[in-house]
CSV table of C-alpha atoms and ligand atoms in Angstrom, one decimal:
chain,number,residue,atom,x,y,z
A,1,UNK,CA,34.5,19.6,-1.8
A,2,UNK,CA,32.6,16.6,-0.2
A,3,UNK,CA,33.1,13.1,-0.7
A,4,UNK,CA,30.6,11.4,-2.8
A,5,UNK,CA,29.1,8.8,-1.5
A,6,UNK,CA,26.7,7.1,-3.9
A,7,UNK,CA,27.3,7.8,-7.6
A,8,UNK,CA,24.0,7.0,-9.9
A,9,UNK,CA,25.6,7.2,-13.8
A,10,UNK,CA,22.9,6.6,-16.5
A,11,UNK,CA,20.6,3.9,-14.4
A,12,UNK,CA,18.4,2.1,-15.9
A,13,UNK,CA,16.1,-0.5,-14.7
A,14,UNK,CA,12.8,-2.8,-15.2
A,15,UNK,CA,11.3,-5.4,-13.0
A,16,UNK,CA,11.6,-8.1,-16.2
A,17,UNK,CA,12.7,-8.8,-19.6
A,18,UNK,CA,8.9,-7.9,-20.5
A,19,UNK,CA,8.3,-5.0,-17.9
A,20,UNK,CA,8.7,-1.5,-19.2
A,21,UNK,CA,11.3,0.6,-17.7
A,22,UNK,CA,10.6,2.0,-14.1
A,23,UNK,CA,14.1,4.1,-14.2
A,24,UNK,CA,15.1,5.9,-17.3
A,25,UNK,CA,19.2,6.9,-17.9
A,26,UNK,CA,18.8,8.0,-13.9
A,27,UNK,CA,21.9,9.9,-12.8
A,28,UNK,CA,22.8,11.5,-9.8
A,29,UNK,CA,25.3,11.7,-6.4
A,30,UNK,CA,24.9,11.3,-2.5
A,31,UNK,CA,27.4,13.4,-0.9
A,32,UNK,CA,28.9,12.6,2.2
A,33,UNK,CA,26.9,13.6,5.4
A,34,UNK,CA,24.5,15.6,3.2
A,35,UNK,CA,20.6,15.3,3.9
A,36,UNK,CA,19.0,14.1,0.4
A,37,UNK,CA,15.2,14.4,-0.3
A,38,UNK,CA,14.1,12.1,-2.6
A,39,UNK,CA,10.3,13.0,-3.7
A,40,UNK,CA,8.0,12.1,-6.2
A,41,UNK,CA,4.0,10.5,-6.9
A,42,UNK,CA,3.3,7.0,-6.4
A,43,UNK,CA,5.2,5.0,-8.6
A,44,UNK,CA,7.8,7.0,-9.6
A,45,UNK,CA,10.5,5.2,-9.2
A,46,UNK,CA,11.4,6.1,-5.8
A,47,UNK,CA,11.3,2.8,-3.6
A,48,UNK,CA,13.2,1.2,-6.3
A,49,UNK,CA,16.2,3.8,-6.5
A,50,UNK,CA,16.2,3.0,-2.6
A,51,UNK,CA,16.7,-0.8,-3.6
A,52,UNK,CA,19.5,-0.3,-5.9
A,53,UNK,CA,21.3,2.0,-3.4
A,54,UNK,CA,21.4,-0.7,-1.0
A,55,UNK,CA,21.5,-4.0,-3.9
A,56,UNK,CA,18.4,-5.2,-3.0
A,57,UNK,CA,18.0,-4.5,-7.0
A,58,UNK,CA,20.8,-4.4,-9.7
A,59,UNK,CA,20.7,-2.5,-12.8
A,60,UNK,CA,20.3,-3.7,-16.3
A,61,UNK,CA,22.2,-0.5,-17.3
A,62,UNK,CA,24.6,2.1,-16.4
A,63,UNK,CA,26.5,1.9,-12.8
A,64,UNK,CA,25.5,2.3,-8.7
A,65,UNK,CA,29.0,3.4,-7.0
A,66,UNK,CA,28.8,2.7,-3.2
A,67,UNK,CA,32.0,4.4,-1.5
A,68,UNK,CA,34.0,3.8,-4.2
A,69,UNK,CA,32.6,0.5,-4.8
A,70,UNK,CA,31.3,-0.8,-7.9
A,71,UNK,CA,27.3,-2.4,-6.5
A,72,UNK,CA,28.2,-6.5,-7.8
A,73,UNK,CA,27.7,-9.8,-6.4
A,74,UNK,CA,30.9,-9.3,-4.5
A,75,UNK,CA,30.5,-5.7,-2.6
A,76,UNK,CA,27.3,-6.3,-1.8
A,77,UNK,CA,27.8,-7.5,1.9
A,78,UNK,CA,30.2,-4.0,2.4
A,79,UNK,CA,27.6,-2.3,0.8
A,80,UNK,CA,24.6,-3.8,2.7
A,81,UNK,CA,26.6,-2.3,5.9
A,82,UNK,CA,27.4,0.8,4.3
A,83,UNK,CA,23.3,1.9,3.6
A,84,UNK,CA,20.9,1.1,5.9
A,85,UNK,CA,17.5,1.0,5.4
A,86,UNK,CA,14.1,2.0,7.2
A,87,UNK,CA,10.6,0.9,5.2
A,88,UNK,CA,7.5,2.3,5.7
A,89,UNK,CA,5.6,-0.6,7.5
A,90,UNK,CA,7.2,-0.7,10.8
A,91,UNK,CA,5.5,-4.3,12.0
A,92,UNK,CA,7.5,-5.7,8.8
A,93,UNK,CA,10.8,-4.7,10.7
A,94,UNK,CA,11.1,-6.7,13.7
A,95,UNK,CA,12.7,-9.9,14.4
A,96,UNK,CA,13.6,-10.0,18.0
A,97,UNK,CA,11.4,-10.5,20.7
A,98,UNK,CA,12.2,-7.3,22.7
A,99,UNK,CA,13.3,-4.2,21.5
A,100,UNK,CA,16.9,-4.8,22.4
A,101,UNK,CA,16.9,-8.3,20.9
A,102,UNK,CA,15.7,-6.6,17.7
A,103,UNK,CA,18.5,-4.2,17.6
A,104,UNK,CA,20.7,-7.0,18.8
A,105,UNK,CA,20.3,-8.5,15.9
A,106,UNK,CA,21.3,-6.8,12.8
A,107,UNK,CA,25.1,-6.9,14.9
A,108,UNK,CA,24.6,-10.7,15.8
A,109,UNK,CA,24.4,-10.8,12.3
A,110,UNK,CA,28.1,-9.1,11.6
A,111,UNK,CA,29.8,-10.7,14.4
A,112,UNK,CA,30.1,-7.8,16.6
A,113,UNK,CA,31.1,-9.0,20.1
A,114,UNK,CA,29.1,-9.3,22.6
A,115,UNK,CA,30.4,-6.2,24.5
A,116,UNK,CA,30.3,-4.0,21.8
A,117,UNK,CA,26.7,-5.0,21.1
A,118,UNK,CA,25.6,-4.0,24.3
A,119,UNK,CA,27.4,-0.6,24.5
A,120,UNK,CA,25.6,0.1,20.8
A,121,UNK,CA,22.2,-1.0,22.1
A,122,UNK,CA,22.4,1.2,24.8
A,123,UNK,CA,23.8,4.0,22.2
A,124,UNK,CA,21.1,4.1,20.0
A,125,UNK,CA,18.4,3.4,21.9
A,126,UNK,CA,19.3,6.6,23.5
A,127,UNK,CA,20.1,8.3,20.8
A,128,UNK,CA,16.1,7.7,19.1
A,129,UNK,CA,14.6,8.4,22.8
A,130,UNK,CA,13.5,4.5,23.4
A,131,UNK,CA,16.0,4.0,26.1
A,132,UNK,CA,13.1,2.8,28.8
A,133,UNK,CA,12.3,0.2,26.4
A,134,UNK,CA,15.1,-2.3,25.9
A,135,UNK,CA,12.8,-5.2,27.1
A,136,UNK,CA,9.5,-4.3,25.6
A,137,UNK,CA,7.6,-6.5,23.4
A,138,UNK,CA,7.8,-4.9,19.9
A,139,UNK,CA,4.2,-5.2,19.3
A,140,UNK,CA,3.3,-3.1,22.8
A,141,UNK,CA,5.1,0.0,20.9
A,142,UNK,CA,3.2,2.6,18.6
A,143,UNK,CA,3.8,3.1,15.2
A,144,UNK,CA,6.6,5.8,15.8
A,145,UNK,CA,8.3,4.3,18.8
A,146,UNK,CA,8.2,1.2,16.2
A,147,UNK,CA,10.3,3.4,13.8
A,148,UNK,CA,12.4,5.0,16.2
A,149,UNK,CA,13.6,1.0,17.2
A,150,UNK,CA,14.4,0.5,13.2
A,151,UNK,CA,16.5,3.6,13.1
A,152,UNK,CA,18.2,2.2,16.6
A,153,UNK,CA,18.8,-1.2,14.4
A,154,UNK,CA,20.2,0.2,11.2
A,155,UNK,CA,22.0,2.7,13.4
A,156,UNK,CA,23.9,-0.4,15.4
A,157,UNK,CA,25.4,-1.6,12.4
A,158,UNK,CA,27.2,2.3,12.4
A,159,UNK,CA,26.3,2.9,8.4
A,160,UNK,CA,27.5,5.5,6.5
A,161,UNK,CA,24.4,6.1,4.7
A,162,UNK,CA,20.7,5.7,6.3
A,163,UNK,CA,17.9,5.8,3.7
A,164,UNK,CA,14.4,6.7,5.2
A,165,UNK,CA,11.9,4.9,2.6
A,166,UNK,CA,8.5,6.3,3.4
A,167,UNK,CA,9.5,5.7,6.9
A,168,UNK,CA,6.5,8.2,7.9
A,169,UNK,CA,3.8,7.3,5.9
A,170,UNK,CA,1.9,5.2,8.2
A,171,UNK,CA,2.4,7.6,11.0
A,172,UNK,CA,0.1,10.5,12.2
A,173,UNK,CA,1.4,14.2,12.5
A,174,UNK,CA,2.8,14.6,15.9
A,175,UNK,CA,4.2,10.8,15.5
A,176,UNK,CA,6.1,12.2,11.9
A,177,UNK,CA,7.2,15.2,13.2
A,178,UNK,CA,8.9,13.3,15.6
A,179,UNK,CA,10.7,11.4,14.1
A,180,UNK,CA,12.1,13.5,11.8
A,181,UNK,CA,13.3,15.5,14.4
A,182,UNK,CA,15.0,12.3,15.9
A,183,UNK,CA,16.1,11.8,12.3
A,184,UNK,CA,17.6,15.0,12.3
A,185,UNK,CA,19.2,14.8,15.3
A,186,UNK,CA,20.8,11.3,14.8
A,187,UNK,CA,22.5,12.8,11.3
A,188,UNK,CA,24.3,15.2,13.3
A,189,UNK,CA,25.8,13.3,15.5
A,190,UNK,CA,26.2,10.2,13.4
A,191,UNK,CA,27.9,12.3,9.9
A,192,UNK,CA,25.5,10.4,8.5
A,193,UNK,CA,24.0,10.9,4.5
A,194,UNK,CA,20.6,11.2,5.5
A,195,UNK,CA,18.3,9.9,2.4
A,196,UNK,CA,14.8,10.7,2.8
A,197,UNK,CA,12.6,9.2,0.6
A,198,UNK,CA,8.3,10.5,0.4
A,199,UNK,CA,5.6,11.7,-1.5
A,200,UNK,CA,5.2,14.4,1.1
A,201,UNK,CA,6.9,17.6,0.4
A,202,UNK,CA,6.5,18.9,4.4
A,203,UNK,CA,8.9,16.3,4.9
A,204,UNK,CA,11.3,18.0,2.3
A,205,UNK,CA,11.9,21.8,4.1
A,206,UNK,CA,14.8,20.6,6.2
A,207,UNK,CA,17.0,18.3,4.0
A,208,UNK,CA,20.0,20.2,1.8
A,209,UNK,CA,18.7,19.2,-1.6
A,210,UNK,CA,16.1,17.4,-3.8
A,211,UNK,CA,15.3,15.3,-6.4
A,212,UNK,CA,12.2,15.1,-8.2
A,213,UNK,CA,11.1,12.0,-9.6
A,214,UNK,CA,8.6,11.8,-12.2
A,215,UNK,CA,7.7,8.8,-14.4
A,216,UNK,CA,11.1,6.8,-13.8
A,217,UNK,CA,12.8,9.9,-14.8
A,218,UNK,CA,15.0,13.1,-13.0
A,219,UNK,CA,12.6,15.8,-13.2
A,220,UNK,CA,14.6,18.7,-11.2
A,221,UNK,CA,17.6,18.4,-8.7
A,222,UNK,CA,17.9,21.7,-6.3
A,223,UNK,CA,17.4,23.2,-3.2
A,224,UNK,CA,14.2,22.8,-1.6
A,225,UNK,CA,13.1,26.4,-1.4
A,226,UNK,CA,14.1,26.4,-5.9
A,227,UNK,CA,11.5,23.1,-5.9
A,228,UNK,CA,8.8,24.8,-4.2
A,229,UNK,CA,8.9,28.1,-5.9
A,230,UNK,CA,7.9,25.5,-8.7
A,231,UNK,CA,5.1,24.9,-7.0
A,232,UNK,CA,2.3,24.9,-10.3
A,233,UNK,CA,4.3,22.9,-12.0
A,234,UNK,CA,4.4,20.7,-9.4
A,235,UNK,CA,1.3,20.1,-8.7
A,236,UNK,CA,0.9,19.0,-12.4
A,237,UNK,CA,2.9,16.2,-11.6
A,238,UNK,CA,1.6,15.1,-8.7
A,239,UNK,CA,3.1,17.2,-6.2
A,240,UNK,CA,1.5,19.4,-3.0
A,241,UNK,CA,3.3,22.2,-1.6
A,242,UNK,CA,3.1,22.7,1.3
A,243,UNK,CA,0.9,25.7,2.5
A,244,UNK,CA,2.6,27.0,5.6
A,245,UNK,CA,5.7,27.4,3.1
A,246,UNK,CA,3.2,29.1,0.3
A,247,UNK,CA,1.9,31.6,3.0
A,248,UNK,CA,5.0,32.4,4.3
A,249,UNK,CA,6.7,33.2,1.2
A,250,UNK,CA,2.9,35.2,0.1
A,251,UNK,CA,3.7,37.3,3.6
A,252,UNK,CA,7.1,38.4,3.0
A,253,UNK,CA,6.2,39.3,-0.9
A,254,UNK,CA,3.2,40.9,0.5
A,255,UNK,CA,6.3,42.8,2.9
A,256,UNK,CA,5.1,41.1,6.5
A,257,UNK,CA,8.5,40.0,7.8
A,258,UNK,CA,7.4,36.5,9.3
A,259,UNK,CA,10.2,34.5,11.5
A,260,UNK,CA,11.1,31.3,9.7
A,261,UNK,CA,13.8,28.8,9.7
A,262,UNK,CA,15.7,28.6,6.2
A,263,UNK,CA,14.8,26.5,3.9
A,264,UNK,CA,18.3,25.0,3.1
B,1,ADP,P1,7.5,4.8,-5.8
B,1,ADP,O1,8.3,4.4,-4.7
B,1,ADP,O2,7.8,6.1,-6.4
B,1,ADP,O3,6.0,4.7,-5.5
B,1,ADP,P2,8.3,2.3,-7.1
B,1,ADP,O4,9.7,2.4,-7.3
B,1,ADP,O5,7.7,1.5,-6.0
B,1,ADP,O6,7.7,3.8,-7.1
B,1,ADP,O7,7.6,1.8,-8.5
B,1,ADP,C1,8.0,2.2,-9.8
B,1,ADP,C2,7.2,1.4,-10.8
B,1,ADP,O8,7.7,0.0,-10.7
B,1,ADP,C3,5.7,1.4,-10.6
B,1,ADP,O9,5.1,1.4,-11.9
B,1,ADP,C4,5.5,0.0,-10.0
B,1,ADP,O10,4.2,-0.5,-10.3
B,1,ADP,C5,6.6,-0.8,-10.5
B,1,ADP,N1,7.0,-1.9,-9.6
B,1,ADP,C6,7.4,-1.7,-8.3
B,1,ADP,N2,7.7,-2.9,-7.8
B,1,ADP,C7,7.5,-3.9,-8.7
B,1,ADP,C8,7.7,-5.3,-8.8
B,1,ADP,N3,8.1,-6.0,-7.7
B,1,ADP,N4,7.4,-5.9,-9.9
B,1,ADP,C9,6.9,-5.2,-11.0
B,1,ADP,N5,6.7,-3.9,-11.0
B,1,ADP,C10,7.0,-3.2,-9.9
């Protein structure tokens, strides 16, 4: 039995006394080392479950556990360096002046000595393929090599959890595919939770398991080839299979044995 690593129980939230409720009774768990998809339409309530997980946001009801820690005033720097966090925009991610100053700086932040910093720069930068870039300006990089120096960042800080928020959206195919890849690659090696958050089922076949959000609420938890055999009723909320995975699946009912990864 894994370890659980976040525990959602009965979540609840709004942006304001007068708002209306983006999450509704929300309940769910992050296992350890497990890849989580997290999908949904616009405005589901997606980007803010990614807040609470790492207290950017707190709820007005029910409980966020964080490795056995209650998410409060007072856990909330452990927590912070428990779940890291990649956004969608990546020009909204840098600090730092080159790329290693950027990943430099997250561990600045903790107090890491200076030795350790460098072997972790060096580490990750590998480890996401940017290793030739350490003194780059960030704004020479593209869009994905701009992503793959978050991941380095939030990787640096060695987190237990690392929650991808979108972190594709403003890429184009090749530069997505990419990075989940890396993405992939970097939870195996790291036992990391992987927490992948999008609107964009293709980016759903690899994890372990899903969750569909739809209107603030829990609309299906399973495994992602269960979510896309719902694929009508998906698309009635929102929701695009994708059609490699409806051909293939057409093929082998039709009885032409196609060659495919599974789907969990
Ligand atoms: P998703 O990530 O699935 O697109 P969000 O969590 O961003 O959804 O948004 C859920 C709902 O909360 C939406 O209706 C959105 O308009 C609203 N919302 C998001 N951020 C804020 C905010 N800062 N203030 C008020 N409402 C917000």
């Amino acid at each position: 039995m894994r370890k659980k690593i976040i525990e959602f129980r009965n979540v609840s939230f709004r942006y304001g006394d007068e708002q209306p409720w983006v999450l509704r009774n929300v309940s769910f768990d992050v296992y350890e080392k497990e890849w989580l998809a997290i999908i949904g339409h616009n405005g589901s309530g997606k980007s803010t479950i990614a807040k609470l997980m790492n207290g950017l946001l707190f709820p007005q009801e029910g409980e966020i556990i964080i490795d056995g820690q209650q998410v409060n005033d007072e856990s909330i720097w452990s927590i912070r360096r428990d779940v890291g966090m990649v956004f969608q925009n990546p020009d909204n991610q840098f600090v730092g002046t080159t790329v290693q100053d950027d990943v430099a700086f997250g561990m600045e932040n903790r107090g890491i000595p200076r030795e350790e910093m460098i072997k972790r720069i060096n580490e990750t930068l590998s480890a996401v393929g940017m290793q030739e870039y350490h003194m780059t300006e960030p704004h020479r990089l593209s869009g994905g090599q701009k992503q793959r120096v978050a991941i380095a960042s939030v990787l640096a800080i060695s987190p237990k959890v690392l929650i991808l928020d979108e972190a594709t959206a403003m890429l184009d195919p090749k530069g997505r595919t990419e990075i989940m890849s890396t993405v992939s690659e970097v939870q195996d090696k790291n036992d990391l939770s992987l927490i992948t958050i999008t609107h964009d089922l293709h980016e759903v076949v690899q994890a372990e398991r899903v969750i569909v959000m739809n209107n603030g609420e829990i609309w299906d938890e399973a495994v992602p080839r269960e979510i896309f055999a719902k694929k009508d009723e998906l698309r009635k909320i929102g929701l695009d299979v994708p059609f490699v995975t409806i051909l293939a699946d057409e093929l082998n009912a039709a009885g032409i044995n196609i060659e495919r990864e599974p789907l969990n």
